[in-house]
Short mmCIF file of C-alpha atoms in Angstrom, two decimals:
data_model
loop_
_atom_site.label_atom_id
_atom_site.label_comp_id
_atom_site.label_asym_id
_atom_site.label_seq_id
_atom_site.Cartn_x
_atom_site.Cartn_y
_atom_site.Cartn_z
CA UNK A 153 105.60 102.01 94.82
CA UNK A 154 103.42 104.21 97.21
CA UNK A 155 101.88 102.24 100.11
CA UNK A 156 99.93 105.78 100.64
CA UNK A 157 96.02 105.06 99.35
CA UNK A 158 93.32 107.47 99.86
CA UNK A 159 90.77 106.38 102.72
CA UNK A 160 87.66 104.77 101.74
CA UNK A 161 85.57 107.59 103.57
CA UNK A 162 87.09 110.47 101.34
CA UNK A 163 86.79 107.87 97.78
CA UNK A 164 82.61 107.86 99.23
CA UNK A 165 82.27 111.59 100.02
CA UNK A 166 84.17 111.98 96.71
CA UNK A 167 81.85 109.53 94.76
CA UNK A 168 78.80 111.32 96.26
CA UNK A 169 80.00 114.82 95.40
CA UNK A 170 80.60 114.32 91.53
CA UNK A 171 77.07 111.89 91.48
CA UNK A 172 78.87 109.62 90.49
CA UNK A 173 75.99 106.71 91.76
CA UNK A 174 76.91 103.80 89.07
CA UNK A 175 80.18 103.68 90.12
CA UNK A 176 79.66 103.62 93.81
CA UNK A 177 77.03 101.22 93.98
CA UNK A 178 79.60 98.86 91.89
CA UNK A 179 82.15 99.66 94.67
CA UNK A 180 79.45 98.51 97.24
CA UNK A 181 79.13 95.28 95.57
CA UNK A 182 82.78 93.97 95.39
CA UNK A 183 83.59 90.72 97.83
CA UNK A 184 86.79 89.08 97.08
CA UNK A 185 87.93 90.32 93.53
CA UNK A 186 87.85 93.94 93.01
CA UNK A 187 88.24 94.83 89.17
CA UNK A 188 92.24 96.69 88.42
CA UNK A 189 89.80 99.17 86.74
CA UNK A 190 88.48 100.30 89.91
CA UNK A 191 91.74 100.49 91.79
CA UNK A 192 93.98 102.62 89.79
CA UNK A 193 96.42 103.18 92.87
CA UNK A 194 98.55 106.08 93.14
CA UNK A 195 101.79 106.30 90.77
CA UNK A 196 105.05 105.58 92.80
CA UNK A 197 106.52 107.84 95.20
CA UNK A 198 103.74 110.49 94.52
CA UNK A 199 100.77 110.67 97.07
CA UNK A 200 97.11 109.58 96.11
CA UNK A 201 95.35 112.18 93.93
CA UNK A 202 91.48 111.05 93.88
CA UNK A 203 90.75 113.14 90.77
CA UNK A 204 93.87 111.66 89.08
CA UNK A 205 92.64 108.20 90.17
CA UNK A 206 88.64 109.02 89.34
CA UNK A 207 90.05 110.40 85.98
CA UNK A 208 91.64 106.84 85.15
CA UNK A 209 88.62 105.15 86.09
CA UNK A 210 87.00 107.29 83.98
CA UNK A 211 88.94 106.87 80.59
CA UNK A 212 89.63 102.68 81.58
CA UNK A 213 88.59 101.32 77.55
CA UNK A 214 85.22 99.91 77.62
CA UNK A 215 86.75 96.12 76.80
CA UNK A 216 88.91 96.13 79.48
CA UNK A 217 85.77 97.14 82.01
CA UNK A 218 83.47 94.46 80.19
CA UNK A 219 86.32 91.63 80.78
CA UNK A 220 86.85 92.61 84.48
CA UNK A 221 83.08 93.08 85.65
CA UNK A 222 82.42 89.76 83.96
CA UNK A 223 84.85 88.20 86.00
CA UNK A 224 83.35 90.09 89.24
CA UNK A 225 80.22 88.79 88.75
CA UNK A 226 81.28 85.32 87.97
CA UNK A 227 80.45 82.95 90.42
CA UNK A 228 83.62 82.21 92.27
CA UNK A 229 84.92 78.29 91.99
CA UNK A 230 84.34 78.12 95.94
CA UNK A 231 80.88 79.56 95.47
CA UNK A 232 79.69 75.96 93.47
CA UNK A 233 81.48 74.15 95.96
CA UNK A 234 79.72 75.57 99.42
CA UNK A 235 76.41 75.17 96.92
CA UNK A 236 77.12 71.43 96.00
CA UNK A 237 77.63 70.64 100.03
CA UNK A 238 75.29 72.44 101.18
CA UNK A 239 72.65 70.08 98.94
CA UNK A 240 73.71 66.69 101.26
#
């Protein structure tokens, strides 16, 4: 597999060319788990290809984005934890 990613400054300039807002306010708000959805990765031995990668973003099946933004905004298990000590 490629360790070769494209750079977060092109994926921006990218998102902000196409107006594609929804997508990169989502990618602002990841901490910790980032959805597979929204990191499709290059395929192996082939460099990065942001349209190829925006295009499987694009055509991810609306379950399997419902079951991984749930899970994004789910408060992590560490989250209730810092909560419940923080109330001593």
């Amino acid at each position: 597999m490629s360790n070769v990613s494209v750079n977060r400054k092109q994926v921006d300039a990218a998102l902000q060319e196409r107006y594609l807002h929804l997508l990169s306010a989502l990618r602002s708000e990841i901490r910790g788990y980032a959805p597979d959805f929204m990191t499709p990765g290059a395929s192996a031995n082939l460099p990065p290809d942001l349209d190829a990668e925006l295009h499987k973003v694009a055509t991810t099946p609306s379950s399997v984005v419902a079951r991984q933004m749930n899970r994004m905004f789910q408060p992590s298990p560490m989250q209730g934890k810092a909560s419940e000590l923080a109330s001593f």
